[in-house]
XYZ file of N, CA and C in Angstrom:
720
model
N -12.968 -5.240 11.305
C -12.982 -5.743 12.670
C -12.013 -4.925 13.498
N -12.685 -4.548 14.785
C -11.885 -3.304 15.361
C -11.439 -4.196 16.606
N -10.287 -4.320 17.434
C -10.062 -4.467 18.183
C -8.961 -3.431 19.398
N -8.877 -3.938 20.843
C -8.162 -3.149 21.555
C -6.990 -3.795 21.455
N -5.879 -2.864 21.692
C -4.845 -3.307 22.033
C -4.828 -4.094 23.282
N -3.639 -4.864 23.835
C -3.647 -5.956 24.972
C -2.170 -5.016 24.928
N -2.029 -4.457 26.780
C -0.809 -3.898 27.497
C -0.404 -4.498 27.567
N 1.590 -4.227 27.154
C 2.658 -5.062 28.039
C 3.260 -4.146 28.870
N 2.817 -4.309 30.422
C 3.171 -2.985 31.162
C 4.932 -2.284 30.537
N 5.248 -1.528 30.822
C 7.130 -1.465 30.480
C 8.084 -2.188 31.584
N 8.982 -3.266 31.451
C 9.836 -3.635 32.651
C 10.976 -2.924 32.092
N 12.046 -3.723 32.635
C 13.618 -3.144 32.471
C 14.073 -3.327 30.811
N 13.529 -4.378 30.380
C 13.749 -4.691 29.101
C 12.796 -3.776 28.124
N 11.845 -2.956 28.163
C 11.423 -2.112 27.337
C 10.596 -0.877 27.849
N 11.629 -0.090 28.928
C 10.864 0.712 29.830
C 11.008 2.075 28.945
N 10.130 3.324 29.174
C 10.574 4.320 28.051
C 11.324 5.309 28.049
N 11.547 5.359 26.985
C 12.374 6.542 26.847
C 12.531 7.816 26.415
N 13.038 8.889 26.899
C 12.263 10.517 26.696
C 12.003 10.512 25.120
N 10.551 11.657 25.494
C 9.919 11.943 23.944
C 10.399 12.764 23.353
N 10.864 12.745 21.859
C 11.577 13.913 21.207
C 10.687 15.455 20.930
N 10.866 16.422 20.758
C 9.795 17.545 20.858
C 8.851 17.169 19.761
N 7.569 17.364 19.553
C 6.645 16.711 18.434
C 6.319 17.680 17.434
N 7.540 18.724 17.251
C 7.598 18.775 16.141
C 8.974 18.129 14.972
N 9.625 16.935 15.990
C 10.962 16.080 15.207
C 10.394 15.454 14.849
N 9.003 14.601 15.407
C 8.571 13.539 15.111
C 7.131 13.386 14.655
N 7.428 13.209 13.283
C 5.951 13.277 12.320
C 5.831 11.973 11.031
N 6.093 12.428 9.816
C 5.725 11.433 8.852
C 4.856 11.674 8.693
N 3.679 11.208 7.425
C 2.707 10.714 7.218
C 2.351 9.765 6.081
N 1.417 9.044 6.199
C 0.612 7.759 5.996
C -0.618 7.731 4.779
N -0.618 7.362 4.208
C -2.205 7.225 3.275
C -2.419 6.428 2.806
N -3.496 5.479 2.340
C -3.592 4.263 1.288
C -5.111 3.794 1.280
N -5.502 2.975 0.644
C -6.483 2.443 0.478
C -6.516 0.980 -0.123
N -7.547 0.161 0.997
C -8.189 -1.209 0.176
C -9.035 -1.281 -0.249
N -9.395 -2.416 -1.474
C -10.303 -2.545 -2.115
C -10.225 -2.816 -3.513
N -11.160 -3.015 -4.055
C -11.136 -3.671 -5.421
C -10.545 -2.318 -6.604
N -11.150 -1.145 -6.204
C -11.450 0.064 -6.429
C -10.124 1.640 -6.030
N -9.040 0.553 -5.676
C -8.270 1.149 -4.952
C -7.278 2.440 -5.664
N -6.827 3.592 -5.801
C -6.954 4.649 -6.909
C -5.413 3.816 -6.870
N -4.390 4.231 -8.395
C -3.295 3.835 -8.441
C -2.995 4.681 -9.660
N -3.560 5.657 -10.205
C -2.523 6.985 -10.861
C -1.461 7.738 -10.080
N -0.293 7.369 -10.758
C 0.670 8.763 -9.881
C 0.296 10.091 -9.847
N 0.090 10.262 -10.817
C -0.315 11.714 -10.176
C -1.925 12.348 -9.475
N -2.827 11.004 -9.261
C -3.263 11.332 -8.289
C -2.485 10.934 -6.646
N -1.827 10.233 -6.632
C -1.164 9.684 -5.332
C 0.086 10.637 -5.370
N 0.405 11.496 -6.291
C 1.187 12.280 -5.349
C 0.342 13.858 -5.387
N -0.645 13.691 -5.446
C -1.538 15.096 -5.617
C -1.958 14.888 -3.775
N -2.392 13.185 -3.636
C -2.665 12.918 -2.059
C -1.118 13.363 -0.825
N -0.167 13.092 -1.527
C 1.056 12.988 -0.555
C 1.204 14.425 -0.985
N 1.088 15.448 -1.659
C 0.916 16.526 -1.604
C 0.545 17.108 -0.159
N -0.516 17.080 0.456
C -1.120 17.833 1.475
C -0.682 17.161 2.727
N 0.599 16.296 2.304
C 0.976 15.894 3.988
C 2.404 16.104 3.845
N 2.633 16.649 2.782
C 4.350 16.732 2.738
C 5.127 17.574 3.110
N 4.322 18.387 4.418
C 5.080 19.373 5.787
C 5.201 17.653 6.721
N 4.717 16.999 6.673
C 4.831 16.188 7.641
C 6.191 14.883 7.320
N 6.653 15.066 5.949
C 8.028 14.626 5.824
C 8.678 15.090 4.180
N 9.219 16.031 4.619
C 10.098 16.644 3.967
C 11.239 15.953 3.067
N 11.852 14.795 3.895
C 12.651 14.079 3.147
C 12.911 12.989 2.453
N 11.118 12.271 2.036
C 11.037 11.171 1.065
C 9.631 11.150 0.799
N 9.726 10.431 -0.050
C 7.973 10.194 -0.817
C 8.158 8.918 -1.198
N 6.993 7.870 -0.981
C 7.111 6.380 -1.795
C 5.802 6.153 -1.377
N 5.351 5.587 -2.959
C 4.330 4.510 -3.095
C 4.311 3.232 -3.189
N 3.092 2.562 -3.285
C 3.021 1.113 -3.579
C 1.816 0.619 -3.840
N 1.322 -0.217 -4.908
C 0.405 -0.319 -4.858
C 0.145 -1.750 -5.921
N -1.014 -2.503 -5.719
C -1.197 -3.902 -6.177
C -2.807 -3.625 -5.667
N -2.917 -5.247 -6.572
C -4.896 -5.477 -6.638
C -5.368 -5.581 -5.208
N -6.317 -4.913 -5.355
C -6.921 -4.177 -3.966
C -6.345 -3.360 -2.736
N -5.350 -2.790 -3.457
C -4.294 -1.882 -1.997
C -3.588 -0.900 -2.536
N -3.810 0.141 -1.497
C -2.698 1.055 -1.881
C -1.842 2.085 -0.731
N -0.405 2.020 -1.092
C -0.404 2.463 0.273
C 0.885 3.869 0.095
N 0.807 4.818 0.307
C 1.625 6.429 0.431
C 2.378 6.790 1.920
N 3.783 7.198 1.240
C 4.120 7.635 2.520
C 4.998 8.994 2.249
N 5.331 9.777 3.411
C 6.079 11.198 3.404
C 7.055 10.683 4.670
N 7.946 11.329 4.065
C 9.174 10.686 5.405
C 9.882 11.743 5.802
N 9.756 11.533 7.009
C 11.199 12.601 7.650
C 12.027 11.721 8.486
N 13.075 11.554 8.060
C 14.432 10.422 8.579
C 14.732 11.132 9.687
N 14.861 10.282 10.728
C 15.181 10.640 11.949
C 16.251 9.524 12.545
N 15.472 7.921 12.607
C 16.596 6.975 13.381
C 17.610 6.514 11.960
N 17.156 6.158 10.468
C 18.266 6.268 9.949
C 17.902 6.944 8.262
N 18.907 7.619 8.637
C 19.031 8.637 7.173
C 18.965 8.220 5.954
N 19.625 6.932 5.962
C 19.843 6.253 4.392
C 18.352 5.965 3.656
N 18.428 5.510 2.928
C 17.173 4.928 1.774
C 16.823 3.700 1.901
N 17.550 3.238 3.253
C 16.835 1.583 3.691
C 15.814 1.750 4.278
N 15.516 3.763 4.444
C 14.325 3.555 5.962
C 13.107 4.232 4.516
N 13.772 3.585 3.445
C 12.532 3.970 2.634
C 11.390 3.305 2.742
N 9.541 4.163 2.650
C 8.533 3.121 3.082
C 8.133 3.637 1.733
N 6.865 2.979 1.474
C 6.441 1.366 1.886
C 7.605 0.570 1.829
N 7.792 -0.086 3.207
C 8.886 -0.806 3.293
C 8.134 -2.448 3.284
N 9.039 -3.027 2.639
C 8.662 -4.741 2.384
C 9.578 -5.679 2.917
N 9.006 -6.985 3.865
C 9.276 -7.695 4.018
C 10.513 -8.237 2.991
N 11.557 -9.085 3.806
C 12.489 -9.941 3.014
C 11.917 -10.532 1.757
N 10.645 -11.236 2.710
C 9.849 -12.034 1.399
C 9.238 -11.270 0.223
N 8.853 -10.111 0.576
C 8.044 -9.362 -0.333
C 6.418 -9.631 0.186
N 6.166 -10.311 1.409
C 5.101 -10.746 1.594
C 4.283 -9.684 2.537
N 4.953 -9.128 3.316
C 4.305 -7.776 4.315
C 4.714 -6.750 3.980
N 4.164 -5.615 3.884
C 4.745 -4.394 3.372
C 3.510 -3.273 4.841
N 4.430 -2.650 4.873
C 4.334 -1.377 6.385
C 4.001 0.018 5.635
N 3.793 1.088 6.015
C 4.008 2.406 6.065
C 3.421 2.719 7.843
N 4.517 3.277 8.270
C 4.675 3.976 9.562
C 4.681 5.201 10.030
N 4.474 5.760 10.970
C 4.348 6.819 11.617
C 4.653 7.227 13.162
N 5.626 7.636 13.710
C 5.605 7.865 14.990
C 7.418 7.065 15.401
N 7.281 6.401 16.463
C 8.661 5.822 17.266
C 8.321 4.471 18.068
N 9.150 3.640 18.099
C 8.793 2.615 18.993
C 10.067 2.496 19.853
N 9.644 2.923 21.271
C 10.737 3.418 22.011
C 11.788 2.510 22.316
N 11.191 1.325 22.366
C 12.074 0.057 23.151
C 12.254 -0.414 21.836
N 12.492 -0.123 20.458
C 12.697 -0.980 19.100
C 14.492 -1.355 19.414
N 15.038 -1.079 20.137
C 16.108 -1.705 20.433
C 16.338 -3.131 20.910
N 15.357 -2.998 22.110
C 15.514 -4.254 22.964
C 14.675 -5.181 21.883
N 13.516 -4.964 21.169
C 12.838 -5.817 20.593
C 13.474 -6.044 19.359
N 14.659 -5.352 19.181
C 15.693 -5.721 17.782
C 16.505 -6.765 18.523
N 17.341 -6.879 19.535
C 18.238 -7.722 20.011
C 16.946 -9.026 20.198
N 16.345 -8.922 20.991
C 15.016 -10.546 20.615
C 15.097 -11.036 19.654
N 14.820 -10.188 18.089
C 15.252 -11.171 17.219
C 16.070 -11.136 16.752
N 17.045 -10.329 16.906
C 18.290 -11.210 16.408
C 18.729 -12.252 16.865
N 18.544 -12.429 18.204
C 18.581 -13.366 18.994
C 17.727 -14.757 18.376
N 16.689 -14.585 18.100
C 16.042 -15.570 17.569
C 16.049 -15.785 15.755
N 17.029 -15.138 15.180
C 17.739 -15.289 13.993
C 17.063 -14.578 13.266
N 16.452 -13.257 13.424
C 16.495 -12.265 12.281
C 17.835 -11.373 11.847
N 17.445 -10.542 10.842
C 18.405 -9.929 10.007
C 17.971 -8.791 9.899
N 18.904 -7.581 9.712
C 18.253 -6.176 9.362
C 19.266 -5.707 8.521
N 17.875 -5.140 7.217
C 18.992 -4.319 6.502
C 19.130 -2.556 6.679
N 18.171 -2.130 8.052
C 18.465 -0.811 8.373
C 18.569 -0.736 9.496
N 18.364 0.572 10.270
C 18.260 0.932 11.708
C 17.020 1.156 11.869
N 15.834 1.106 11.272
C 14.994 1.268 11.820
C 13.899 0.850 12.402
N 12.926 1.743 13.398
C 12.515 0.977 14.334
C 10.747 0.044 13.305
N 10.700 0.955 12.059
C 9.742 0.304 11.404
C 9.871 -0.759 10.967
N 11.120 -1.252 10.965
C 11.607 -2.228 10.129
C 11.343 -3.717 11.314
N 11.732 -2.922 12.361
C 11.899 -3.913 13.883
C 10.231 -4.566 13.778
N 9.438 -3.497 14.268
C 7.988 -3.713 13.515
C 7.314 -4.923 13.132
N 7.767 -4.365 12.003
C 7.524 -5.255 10.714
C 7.595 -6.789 10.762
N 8.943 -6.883 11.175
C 9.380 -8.033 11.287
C 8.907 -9.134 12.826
N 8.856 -7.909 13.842
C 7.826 -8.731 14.812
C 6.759 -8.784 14.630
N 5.677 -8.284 13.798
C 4.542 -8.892 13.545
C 4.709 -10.096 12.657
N 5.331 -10.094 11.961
C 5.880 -11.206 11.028
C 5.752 -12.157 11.556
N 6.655 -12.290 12.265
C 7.363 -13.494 13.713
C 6.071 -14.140 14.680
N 5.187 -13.368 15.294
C 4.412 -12.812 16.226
C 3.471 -12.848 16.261
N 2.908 -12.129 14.438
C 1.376 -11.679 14.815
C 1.088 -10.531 15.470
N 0.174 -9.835 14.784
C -0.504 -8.308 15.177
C -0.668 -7.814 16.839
N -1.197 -8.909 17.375
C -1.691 -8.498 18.831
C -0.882 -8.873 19.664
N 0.020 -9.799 19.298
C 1.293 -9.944 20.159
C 2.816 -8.898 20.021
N 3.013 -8.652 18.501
C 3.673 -6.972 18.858
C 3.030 -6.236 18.878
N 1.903 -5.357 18.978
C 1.452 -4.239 19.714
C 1.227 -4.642 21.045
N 1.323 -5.782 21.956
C 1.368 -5.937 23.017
C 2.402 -5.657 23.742
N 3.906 -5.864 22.600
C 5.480 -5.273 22.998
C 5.425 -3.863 22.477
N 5.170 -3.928 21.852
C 5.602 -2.663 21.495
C 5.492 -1.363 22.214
N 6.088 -0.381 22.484
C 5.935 0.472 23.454
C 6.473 2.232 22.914
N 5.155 2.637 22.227
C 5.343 3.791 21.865
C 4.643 4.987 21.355
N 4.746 5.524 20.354
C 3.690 6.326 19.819
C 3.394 6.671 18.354
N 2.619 5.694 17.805
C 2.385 5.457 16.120
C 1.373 5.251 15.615
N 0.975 5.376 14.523
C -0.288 5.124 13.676
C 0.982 3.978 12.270
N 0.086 3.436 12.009
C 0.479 2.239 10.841
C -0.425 1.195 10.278
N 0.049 1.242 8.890
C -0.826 0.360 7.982
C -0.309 -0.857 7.475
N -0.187 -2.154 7.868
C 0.408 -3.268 7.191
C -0.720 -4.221 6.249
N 0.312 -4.733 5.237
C -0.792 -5.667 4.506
C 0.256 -6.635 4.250
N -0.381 -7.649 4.244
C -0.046 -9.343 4.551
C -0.308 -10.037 2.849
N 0.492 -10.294 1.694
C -0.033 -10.416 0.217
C -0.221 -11.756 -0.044
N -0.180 -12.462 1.129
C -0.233 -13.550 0.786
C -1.810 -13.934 1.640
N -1.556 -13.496 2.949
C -3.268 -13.653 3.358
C -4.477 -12.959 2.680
N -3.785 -11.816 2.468
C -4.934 -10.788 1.383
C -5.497 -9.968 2.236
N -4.742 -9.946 3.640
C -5.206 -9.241 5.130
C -4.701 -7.849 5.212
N -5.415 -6.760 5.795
C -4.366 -5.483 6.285
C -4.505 -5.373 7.892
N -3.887 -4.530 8.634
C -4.103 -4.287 9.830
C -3.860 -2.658 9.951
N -4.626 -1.540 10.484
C -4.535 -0.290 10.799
C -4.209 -0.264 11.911
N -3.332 0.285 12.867
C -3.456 0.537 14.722
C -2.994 2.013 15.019
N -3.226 2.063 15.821
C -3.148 3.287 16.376
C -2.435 3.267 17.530
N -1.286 3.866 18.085
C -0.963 3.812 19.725
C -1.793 4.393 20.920
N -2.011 3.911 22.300
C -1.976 3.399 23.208
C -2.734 5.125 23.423
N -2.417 5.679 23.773
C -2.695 7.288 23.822
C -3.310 7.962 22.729
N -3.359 7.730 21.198
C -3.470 8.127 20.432
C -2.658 9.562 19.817
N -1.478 9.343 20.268
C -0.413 10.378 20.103
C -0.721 10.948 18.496
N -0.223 9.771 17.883
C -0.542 9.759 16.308
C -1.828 9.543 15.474
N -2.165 10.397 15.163
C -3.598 10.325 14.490
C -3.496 9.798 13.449
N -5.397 8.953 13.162
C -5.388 7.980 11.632
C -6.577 8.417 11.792
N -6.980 8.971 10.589
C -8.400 8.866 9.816
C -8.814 7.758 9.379
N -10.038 8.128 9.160
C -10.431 6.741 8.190
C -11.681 7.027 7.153
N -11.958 6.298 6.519
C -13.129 6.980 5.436
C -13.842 5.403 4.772
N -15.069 5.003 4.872
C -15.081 3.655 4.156
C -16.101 4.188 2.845
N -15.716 3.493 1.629
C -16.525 4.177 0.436
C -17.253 2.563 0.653
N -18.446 2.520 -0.572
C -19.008 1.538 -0.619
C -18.479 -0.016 -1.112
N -16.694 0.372 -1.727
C -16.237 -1.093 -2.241
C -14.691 -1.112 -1.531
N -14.556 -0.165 -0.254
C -12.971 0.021 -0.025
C -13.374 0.648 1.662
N -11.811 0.716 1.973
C -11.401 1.932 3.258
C -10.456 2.504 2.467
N -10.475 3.935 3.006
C -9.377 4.857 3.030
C -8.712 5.334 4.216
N -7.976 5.648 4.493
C -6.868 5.825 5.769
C -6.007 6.871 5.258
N -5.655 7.943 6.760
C -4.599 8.565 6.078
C -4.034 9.669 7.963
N -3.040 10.014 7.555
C -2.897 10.777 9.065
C -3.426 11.919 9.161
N -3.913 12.694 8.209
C -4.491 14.034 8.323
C -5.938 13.742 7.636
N -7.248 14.495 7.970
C -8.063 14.438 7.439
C -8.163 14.928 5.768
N -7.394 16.514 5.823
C -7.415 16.671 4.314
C -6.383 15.672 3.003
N -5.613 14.897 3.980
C -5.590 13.963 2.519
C -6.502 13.154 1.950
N -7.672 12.814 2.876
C -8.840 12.107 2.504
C -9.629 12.835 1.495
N -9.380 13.875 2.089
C -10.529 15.451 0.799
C -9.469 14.745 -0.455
N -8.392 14.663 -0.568
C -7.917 14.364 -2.150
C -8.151 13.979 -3.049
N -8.844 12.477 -2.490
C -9.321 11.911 -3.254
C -10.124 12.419 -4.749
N -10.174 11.866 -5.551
C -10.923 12.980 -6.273
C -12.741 12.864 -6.093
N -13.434 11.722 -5.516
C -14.371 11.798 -5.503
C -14.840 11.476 -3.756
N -13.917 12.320 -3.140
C -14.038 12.567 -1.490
C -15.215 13.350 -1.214
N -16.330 12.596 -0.490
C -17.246 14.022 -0.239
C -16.852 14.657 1.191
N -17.854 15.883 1.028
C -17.257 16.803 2.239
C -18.379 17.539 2.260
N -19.440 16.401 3.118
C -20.995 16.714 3.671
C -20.493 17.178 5.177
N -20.921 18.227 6.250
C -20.306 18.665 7.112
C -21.658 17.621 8.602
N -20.619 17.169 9.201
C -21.516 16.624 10.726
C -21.845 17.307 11.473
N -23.380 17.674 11.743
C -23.603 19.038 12.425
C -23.530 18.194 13.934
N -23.720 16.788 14.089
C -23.675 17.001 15.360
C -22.717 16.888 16.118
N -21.116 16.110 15.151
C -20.248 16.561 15.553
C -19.529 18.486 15.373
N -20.503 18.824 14.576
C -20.021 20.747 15.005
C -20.659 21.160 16.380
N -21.846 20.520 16.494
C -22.411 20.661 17.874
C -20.962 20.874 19.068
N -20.582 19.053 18.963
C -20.155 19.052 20.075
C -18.621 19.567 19.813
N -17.968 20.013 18.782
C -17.241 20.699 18.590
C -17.247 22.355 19.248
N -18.516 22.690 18.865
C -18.797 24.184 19.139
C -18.463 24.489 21.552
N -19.503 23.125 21.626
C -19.713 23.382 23.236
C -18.687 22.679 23.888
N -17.494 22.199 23.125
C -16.441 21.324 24.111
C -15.145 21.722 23.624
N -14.685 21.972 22.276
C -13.763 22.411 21.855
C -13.012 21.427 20.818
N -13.382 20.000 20.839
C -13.279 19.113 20.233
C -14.436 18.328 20.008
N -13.944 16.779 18.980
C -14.903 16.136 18.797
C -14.238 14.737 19.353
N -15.675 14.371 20.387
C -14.866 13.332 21.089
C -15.180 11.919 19.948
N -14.483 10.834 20.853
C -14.228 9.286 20.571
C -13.740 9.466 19.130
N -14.495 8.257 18.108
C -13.996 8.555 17.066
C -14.470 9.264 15.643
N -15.213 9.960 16.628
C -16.244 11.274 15.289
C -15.401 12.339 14.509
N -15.911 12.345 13.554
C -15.004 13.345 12.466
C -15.985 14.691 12.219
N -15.141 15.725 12.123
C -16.167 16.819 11.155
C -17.212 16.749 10.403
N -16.578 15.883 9.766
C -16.804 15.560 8.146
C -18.373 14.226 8.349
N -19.084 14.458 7.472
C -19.909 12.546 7.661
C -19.484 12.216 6.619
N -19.424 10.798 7.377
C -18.478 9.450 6.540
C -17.490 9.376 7.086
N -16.478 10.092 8.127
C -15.182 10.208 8.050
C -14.990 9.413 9.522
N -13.852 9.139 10.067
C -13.969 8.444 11.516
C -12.573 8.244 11.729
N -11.999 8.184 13.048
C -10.925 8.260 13.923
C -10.020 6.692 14.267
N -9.631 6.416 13.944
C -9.378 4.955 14.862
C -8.893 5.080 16.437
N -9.757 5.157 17.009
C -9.814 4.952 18.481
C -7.864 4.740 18.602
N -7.662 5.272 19.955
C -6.306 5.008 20.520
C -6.312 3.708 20.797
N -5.076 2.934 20.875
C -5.159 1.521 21.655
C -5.984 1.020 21.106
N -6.021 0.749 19.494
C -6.928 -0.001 18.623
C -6.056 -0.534 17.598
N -6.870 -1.941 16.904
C -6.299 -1.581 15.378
C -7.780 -2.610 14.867
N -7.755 -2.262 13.732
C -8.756 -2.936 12.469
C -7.871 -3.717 11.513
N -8.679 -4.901 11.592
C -7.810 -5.562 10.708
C -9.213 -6.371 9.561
N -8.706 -6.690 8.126
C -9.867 -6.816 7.260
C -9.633 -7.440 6.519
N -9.908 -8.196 5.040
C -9.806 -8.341 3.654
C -9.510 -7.162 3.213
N -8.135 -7.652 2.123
C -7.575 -6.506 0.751
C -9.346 -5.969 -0.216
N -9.388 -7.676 -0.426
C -10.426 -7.411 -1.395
C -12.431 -7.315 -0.905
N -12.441 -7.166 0.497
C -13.547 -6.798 0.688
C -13.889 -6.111 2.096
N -12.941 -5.247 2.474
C -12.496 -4.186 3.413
C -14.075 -3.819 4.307
């Protein structure tokens, strides 16, 4: 189920703030739901392989019945190993992998502390996390104010949510096999898979060839697909 994001224009309390050059700000993302969901290490780091220009300074998995989720990190708001992802809820009940900045994660950190949360890092994934927690999906991406792709799963609903920011700054693939989705920030981590096909879309080469891109959310590739900017999909672990 695909939905749009709902704007919270920016006021004084979460107006933005300058963008860092985009090559500081990267990361990347991969995982999959489903019954069917791959969980060898060394295929999941054969996948975080082909994104690991996109964070240089960590690698973490995670994975349980029907989910799986990869990340590459490049520490930027905090250095330590608290801003390690897949990052999990207090409870152990939501678990994140992130991508991108959430500009106002300050002001939306003082809210809840204000309303009696706790943090054990600086970061703004963590802020996140914890306002969807609080919140619900469509009410923080309604605060939230920035530029990210992210994958959360909920272990107790058996729910995930994919979104994408507002612009589509940060890119998310997507790939659905016949018992799962796959997700990831670059298209060739999807090729990883080991049984990824890579049938070519002539009519997205078409409109590749006469425009220079491929618009909305068409891929090269058939089978493969974009998550629209100012979107997110949200589904069943176990029937995606």
């Amino acid at each position: 189920f695909v939905r749009k994001m709902q704007v919270q224009h920016p006021g004084p309390a979460n107006r933005p703030v300058p963008i860092a050059p985009r090559g500081q700000m990267m990361c990347g993302l991969f995982g999959e739901f489903g019954p069917d969901s791959i969980t060898r290490q060394g295929a999941l780091a054969a996948i975080a392989q082909t994104i690991a220009h996109r964070g240089p300074d960590d690698e973490g998995f995670a994975t349980g019945t029907g989910w799986m989720l990869g990340f590459r990190r490049l520490a930027i708001l905090d250095l330590s190993p608290d801003g390690h992802q897949p990052m999990a809820s207090p409870d152990g009940r939501h678990l994140m992998v992130f991508n991108g900045e959430v500009y106002n994660y300050r002001e939306l950190r003082d809210d809840l502390l204000a309303a009696g949360e706790t943090f054990r890092s600086g970061t703004d994934t963590e802020v996140l996390l914890r306002l969807i927690q609080r919140r619900g999906v469509a009410a923080a991406l309604a605060q939230a104010n920035g530029m990210f792709a992210f994958a959360c799963i909920d272990l107790v609903a058996r729910r995930f949510v994919l979104a994408r920011d507002r612009l589509g700054v940060k890119p998310l693939y997507l790939h659905a096999t016949p018992r799962g989705l796959r997700f990831a920030s670059e298209l060739k981590a999807l090729l990883a898979w080991p049984d990824a096909p890579r049938t070519l879309d002539r009519a997205a080469l078409g409109d590749y060839l006469a425009t220079g891109y491929v618009a909305g959310n068409g891929c090269i590739l058939h089978g493969y697909a974009k998550l629209l900017p100012g979107h997110f999909a949200e589904g069943s672990l176990d029937a995606p």
